[in-house]
């Protein structure tokens, strides 16, 4: 696994720094993920995902004071573990759906909810899936999609409006 991470880095200096970071913090990150997930395989996935996030933002590791770096890494792995929990449990955070939540709450099947999302245009669907199903922040979505946070907010609002129309068309009433 370490070789995969190292191949994603461009310079030998970065690779050496990453190996040190990995060796110093991997075990603690795995223990934090295990505490949340209670499953070794899922914990390993969370740690792997966290290290991929670290590599994506590797230049920031030099800006973080040494005493804060472990907290930053644990925070990343906890976020990844919580995303795995949400996916595993198929829980859908429904707060801030602007009135849609009551109708969506009537849809007990996760597959049916996914089918409703499939009717949305790709630009809205991507934002809503990341925001509502995966729990990403507007900033994370903007970075991932290469758009502004304002565009994320606009797409989320328009996507919720379209989702309300789809729910009405499907006969899911409040």
PDB file of C-alpha atoms in Angstrom:
ATOM      1  CA  UNK A   1       0.000   0.000   0.000  1.00  0.00           C
ATOM      2  CA  UNK A   2       2.814   2.370   0.858  1.00  0.00           C
ATOM      3  CA  UNK A   3       4.214   1.968  -2.667  1.00  0.00           C
ATOM      4  CA  UNK A   4       0.919   3.131  -4.147  1.00  0.00           C
ATOM      5  CA  UNK A   5       1.014   6.258  -2.002  1.00  0.00           C
ATOM      6  CA  UNK A   6       4.636   6.952  -2.887  1.00  0.00           C
ATOM      7  CA  UNK A   7       3.936   6.651  -6.602  1.00  0.00           C
ATOM      8  CA  UNK A   8       1.455   9.510  -6.279  1.00  0.00           C
ATOM      9  CA  UNK A   9       4.161  11.887  -5.054  1.00  0.00           C
ATOM     10  CA  UNK A  10       6.427  13.714  -7.488  1.00  0.00           C
ATOM     11  CA  UNK A  11       9.743  14.263  -5.713  1.00  0.00           C
ATOM     12  CA  UNK A  12      12.072  12.048  -3.697  1.00  0.00           C
ATOM     13  CA  UNK A  13      11.999  14.651  -0.931  1.00  0.00           C
ATOM     14  CA  UNK A  14       8.196  14.380  -0.717  1.00  0.00           C
ATOM     15  CA  UNK A  15       8.409  10.588  -0.748  1.00  0.00           C
ATOM     16  CA  UNK A  16      10.873  10.559   2.152  1.00  0.00           C
ATOM     17  CA  UNK A  17       8.731  13.019   4.105  1.00  0.00           C
ATOM     18  CA  UNK A  18       5.612  10.950   3.423  1.00  0.00           C
ATOM     19  CA  UNK A  19       7.298   7.715   4.589  1.00  0.00           C
ATOM     20  CA  UNK A  20       8.198   9.427   7.867  1.00  0.00           C
ATOM     21  CA  UNK A  21       4.660  10.767   8.260  1.00  0.00           C
ATOM     22  CA  UNK A  22       3.163   7.364   7.410  1.00  0.00           C
ATOM     23  CA  UNK A  23       5.414   5.424   9.789  1.00  0.00           C
ATOM     24  CA  UNK A  24       4.883   7.886  12.618  1.00  0.00           C
ATOM     25  CA  UNK A  25       1.098   8.205  12.410  1.00  0.00           C
ATOM     26  CA  UNK A  26      -0.315   5.173  10.577  1.00  0.00           C
ATOM     27  CA  UNK A  27      -0.933   3.100  13.705  1.00  0.00           C
ATOM     28  CA  UNK A  28      -2.638   5.912  15.614  1.00  0.00           C
ATOM     29  CA  UNK A  29      -4.842   6.694  12.613  1.00  0.00           C
ATOM     30  CA  UNK A  30      -5.831   3.039  12.290  1.00  0.00           C
ATOM     31  CA  UNK A  31      -6.723   2.888  15.991  1.00  0.00           C
ATOM     32  CA  UNK A  32      -8.907   6.016  15.634  1.00  0.00           C
ATOM     33  CA  UNK A  33     -10.689   4.531  12.620  1.00  0.00           C
ATOM     34  CA  UNK A  34     -11.130   1.202  14.410  1.00  0.00           C
ATOM     35  CA  UNK A  35     -12.681   2.992  17.375  1.00  0.00           C
ATOM     36  CA  UNK A  36     -15.355   4.408  15.094  1.00  0.00           C
ATOM     37  CA  UNK A  37     -15.901   1.537  12.660  1.00  0.00           C
ATOM     38  CA  UNK A  38     -15.308  -1.553  14.854  1.00  0.00           C
ATOM     39  CA  UNK A  39     -14.232  -3.416  11.693  1.00  0.00           C
ATOM     40  CA  UNK A  40     -10.598  -3.933  10.657  1.00  0.00           C
ATOM     41  CA  UNK A  41     -11.234  -3.917   6.930  1.00  0.00           C
ATOM     42  CA  UNK A  42     -13.297  -0.726   7.087  1.00  0.00           C
ATOM     43  CA  UNK A  43     -10.697   0.887   9.358  1.00  0.00           C
ATOM     44  CA  UNK A  44      -7.962   0.084   6.840  1.00  0.00           C
ATOM     45  CA  UNK A  45     -10.108   1.613   4.083  1.00  0.00           C
ATOM     46  CA  UNK A  46     -10.588   4.758   6.136  1.00  0.00           C
ATOM     47  CA  UNK A  47      -6.843   5.063   6.747  1.00  0.00           C
ATOM     48  CA  UNK A  48      -6.112   4.489   3.068  1.00  0.00           C
ATOM     49  CA  UNK A  49      -8.652   7.143   2.066  1.00  0.00           C
ATOM     50  CA  UNK A  50      -7.217   9.518   4.646  1.00  0.00           C
ATOM     51  CA  UNK A  51      -3.697   9.097   3.312  1.00  0.00           C
ATOM     52  CA  UNK A  52      -4.978   9.741  -0.207  1.00  0.00           C
ATOM     53  CA  UNK A  53      -6.433  13.004   1.095  1.00  0.00           C
ATOM     54  CA  UNK A  54      -3.075  13.820   2.685  1.00  0.00           C
ATOM     55  CA  UNK A  55      -1.304  13.196  -0.618  1.00  0.00           C
ATOM     56  CA  UNK A  56      -3.779  15.433  -2.458  1.00  0.00           C
ATOM     57  CA  UNK A  57      -2.890  18.250  -0.073  1.00  0.00           C
ATOM     58  CA  UNK A  58       0.657  17.200   0.741  1.00  0.00           C
ATOM     59  CA  UNK A  59       2.088  20.698   0.366  1.00  0.00           C
ATOM     60  CA  UNK A  60      -0.071  21.761   3.343  1.00  0.00           C
ATOM     61  CA  UNK A  61       1.667  19.333   5.692  1.00  0.00           C
ATOM     62  CA  UNK A  62       4.699  21.639   5.766  1.00  0.00           C
ATOM     63  CA  UNK A  63       2.487  24.546   6.858  1.00  0.00           C
ATOM     64  CA  UNK A  64       0.990  22.691   9.825  1.00  0.00           C
ATOM     65  CA  UNK A  65       2.918  23.031  13.083  1.00  0.00           C
ATOM     66  CA  UNK A  66       4.434  19.709  14.212  1.00  0.00           C
ATOM     67  CA  UNK A  67       2.323  19.584  17.369  1.00  0.00           C
ATOM     68  CA  UNK A  68      -0.911  20.023  15.349  1.00  0.00           C
ATOM     69  CA  UNK A  69      -0.119  17.514  12.584  1.00  0.00           C
ATOM     70  CA  UNK A  70      -1.338  14.420  14.507  1.00  0.00           C
ATOM     71  CA  UNK A  71      -4.680  16.134  15.227  1.00  0.00           C
ATOM     72  CA  UNK A  72      -5.038  17.096  11.557  1.00  0.00           C
ATOM     73  CA  UNK A  73      -4.386  13.500  10.475  1.00  0.00           C
ATOM     74  CA  UNK A  74      -6.767  12.047  13.056  1.00  0.00           C
ATOM     75  CA  UNK A  75      -9.422  14.518  11.951  1.00  0.00           C
ATOM     76  CA  UNK A  76      -9.058  13.378   8.351  1.00  0.00           C
ATOM     77  CA  UNK A  77      -9.266   9.696   9.244  1.00  0.00           C
ATOM     78  CA  UNK A  78     -12.295  10.295  11.478  1.00  0.00           C
ATOM     79  CA  UNK A  79     -14.081  12.069   8.626  1.00  0.00           C
ATOM     80  CA  UNK A  80     -13.273   9.171   6.307  1.00  0.00           C
ATOM     81  CA  UNK A  81     -14.466   6.652   8.908  1.00  0.00           C
ATOM     82  CA  UNK A  82     -17.723   8.545   9.358  1.00  0.00           C
ATOM     83  CA  UNK A  83     -18.270   8.567   5.597  1.00  0.00           C
ATOM     84  CA  UNK A  84     -17.785   4.800   5.552  1.00  0.00           C
ATOM     85  CA  UNK A  85     -20.284   4.487   8.422  1.00  0.00           C
ATOM     86  CA  UNK A  86     -22.825   6.554   6.521  1.00  0.00           C
ATOM     87  CA  UNK A  87     -22.368   4.434   3.412  1.00  0.00           C
ATOM     88  CA  UNK A  88     -22.490   1.202   5.389  1.00  0.00           C
ATOM     89  CA  UNK A  89     -25.605   2.199   7.288  1.00  0.00           C
ATOM     90  CA  UNK A  90     -27.145   3.816   4.242  1.00  0.00           C
ATOM     91  CA  UNK A  91     -28.121   6.737   6.411  1.00  0.00           C
ATOM     92  CA  UNK A  92     -29.108   9.883   4.622  1.00  0.00           C
ATOM     93  CA  UNK A  93     -28.705  13.170   6.486  1.00  0.00           C
ATOM     94  CA  UNK A  94     -31.935  14.943   5.677  1.00  0.00           C
ATOM     95  CA  UNK A  95     -31.520  18.200   7.540  1.00  0.00           C
ATOM     96  CA  UNK A  96     -31.466  21.318   5.346  1.00  0.00           C
ATOM     97  CA  UNK A  97     -33.486  19.811   2.489  1.00  0.00           C
ATOM     98  CA  UNK A  98     -35.820  22.839   2.543  1.00  0.00           C
ATOM     99  CA  UNK A  99     -39.041  20.956   3.207  1.00  0.00           C
ATOM    100  CA  UNK A 100     -38.204  17.887   1.121  1.00  0.00           C
ATOM    101  CA  UNK A 101     -37.264  15.793   4.136  1.00  0.00           C
ATOM    102  CA  UNK A 102     -40.810  14.904   5.134  1.00  0.00           C
ATOM    103  CA  UNK A 103     -41.561  13.442   1.734  1.00  0.00           C
ATOM    104  CA  UNK A 104     -38.186  11.748   1.367  1.00  0.00           C
ATOM    105  CA  UNK A 105     -38.675  10.254   4.820  1.00  0.00           C
ATOM    106  CA  UNK A 106     -41.537   8.231   3.374  1.00  0.00           C
ATOM    107  CA  UNK A 107     -39.086   6.499   1.030  1.00  0.00           C
ATOM    108  CA  UNK A 108     -37.771   3.673   3.162  1.00  0.00           C
ATOM    109  CA  UNK A 109     -35.728   2.008   0.416  1.00  0.00           C
ATOM    110  CA  UNK A 110     -32.284   3.471  -0.216  1.00  0.00           C
ATOM    111  CA  UNK A 111     -32.425   2.173  -3.800  1.00  0.00           C
ATOM    112  CA  UNK A 112     -35.600   4.158  -4.441  1.00  0.00           C
ATOM    113  CA  UNK A 113     -33.897   7.286  -3.157  1.00  0.00           C
ATOM    114  CA  UNK A 114     -30.945   6.669  -5.484  1.00  0.00           C
ATOM    115  CA  UNK A 115     -33.370   6.270  -8.408  1.00  0.00           C
ATOM    116  CA  UNK A 116     -34.885   9.664  -7.579  1.00  0.00           C
ATOM    117  CA  UNK A 117     -31.412  11.203  -7.633  1.00  0.00           C
ATOM    118  CA  UNK A 118     -30.797   9.566 -11.022  1.00  0.00           C
ATOM    119  CA  UNK A 119     -33.511  11.782 -12.513  1.00  0.00           C
ATOM    120  CA  UNK A 120     -31.540  14.914 -11.651  1.00  0.00           C
ATOM    121  CA  UNK A 121     -29.169  16.540 -14.167  1.00  0.00           C
ATOM    122  CA  UNK A 122     -25.564  15.459 -13.543  1.00  0.00           C
ATOM    123  CA  UNK A 123     -24.368  18.835 -12.240  1.00  0.00           C
ATOM    124  CA  UNK A 124     -27.081  18.937  -9.563  1.00  0.00           C
ATOM    125  CA  UNK A 125     -26.921  15.228  -8.792  1.00  0.00           C
ATOM    126  CA  UNK A 126     -23.166  15.302  -8.176  1.00  0.00           C
ATOM    127  CA  UNK A 127     -23.470  18.192  -5.727  1.00  0.00           C
ATOM    128  CA  UNK A 128     -26.463  16.729  -3.858  1.00  0.00           C
ATOM    129  CA  UNK A 129     -24.917  13.262  -3.607  1.00  0.00           C
ATOM    130  CA  UNK A 130     -21.695  14.679  -2.208  1.00  0.00           C
ATOM    131  CA  UNK A 131     -23.501  17.068   0.134  1.00  0.00           C
ATOM    132  CA  UNK A 132     -26.456  15.037   1.360  1.00  0.00           C
ATOM    133  CA  UNK A 133     -25.422  11.422   0.960  1.00  0.00           C
ATOM    134  CA  UNK A 134     -21.671  11.605   1.556  1.00  0.00           C
ATOM    135  CA  UNK A 135     -21.602  14.523   3.971  1.00  0.00           C
ATOM    136  CA  UNK A 136     -19.018  16.669   2.184  1.00  0.00           C
ATOM    137  CA  UNK A 137     -18.814  20.362   2.986  1.00  0.00           C
ATOM    138  CA  UNK A 138     -19.382  23.013   0.331  1.00  0.00           C
ATOM    139  CA  UNK A 139     -15.641  23.715   0.346  1.00  0.00           C
ATOM    140  CA  UNK A 140     -14.792  20.036  -0.232  1.00  0.00           C
ATOM    141  CA  UNK A 141     -17.347  19.765  -3.034  1.00  0.00           C
ATOM    142  CA  UNK A 142     -16.039  22.928  -4.682  1.00  0.00           C
ATOM    143  CA  UNK A 143     -12.480  21.620  -4.571  1.00  0.00           C
ATOM    144  CA  UNK A 144     -13.484  18.216  -5.909  1.00  0.00           C
ATOM    145  CA  UNK A 145     -15.608  19.578  -8.761  1.00  0.00           C
ATOM    146  CA  UNK A 146     -13.396  22.571  -9.527  1.00  0.00           C
ATOM    147  CA  UNK A 147     -16.163  25.126  -8.990  1.00  0.00           C
ATOM    148  CA  UNK A 148     -16.733  27.928  -6.487  1.00  0.00           C
ATOM    149  CA  UNK A 149     -18.515  27.446  -3.168  1.00  0.00           C
ATOM    150  CA  UNK A 150     -21.195  29.826  -4.450  1.00  0.00           C
ATOM    151  CA  UNK A 151     -21.759  27.536  -7.431  1.00  0.00           C
ATOM    152  CA  UNK A 152     -22.030  24.568  -5.054  1.00  0.00           C
ATOM    153  CA  UNK A 153     -24.669  26.384  -3.007  1.00  0.00           C
ATOM    154  CA  UNK A 154     -26.593  27.394  -6.124  1.00  0.00           C
ATOM    155  CA  UNK A 155     -26.520  23.881  -7.572  1.00  0.00           C
ATOM    156  CA  UNK A 156     -27.604  22.386  -4.245  1.00  0.00           C
ATOM    157  CA  UNK A 157     -30.540  24.795  -4.008  1.00  0.00           C
ATOM    158  CA  UNK A 158     -31.633  24.186  -7.594  1.00  0.00           C
ATOM    159  CA  UNK A 159     -31.120  20.450  -7.180  1.00  0.00           C
ATOM    160  CA  UNK A 160     -33.349  20.374  -4.096  1.00  0.00           C
ATOM    161  CA  UNK A 161     -36.020  22.297  -6.017  1.00  0.00           C
ATOM    162  CA  UNK A 162     -35.864  19.776  -8.860  1.00  0.00           C
ATOM    163  CA  UNK A 163     -35.914  16.921  -6.377  1.00  0.00           C
ATOM    164  CA  UNK A 164     -39.114  18.357  -4.850  1.00  0.00           C
ATOM    165  CA  UNK A 165     -40.701  18.361  -8.326  1.00  0.00           C
ATOM    166  CA  UNK A 166     -39.586  14.779  -8.946  1.00  0.00           C
ATOM    167  CA  UNK A 167     -41.054  13.719  -5.591  1.00  0.00           C
ATOM    168  CA  UNK A 168     -44.356  15.365  -6.483  1.00  0.00           C
ATOM    169  CA  UNK A 169     -44.346  13.713  -9.913  1.00  0.00           C
ATOM    170  CA  UNK A 170     -43.680  10.334  -8.244  1.00  0.00           C
ATOM    171  CA  UNK A 171     -46.617  10.917  -5.923  1.00  0.00           C
ATOM    172  CA  UNK A 172     -44.706  11.232  -2.681  1.00  0.00           C
ATOM    173  CA  UNK A 173     -46.744  13.806  -0.789  1.00  0.00           C
ATOM    174  CA  UNK A 174     -46.094  15.501   2.572  1.00  0.00           C
TER     175      UNK A 174
END
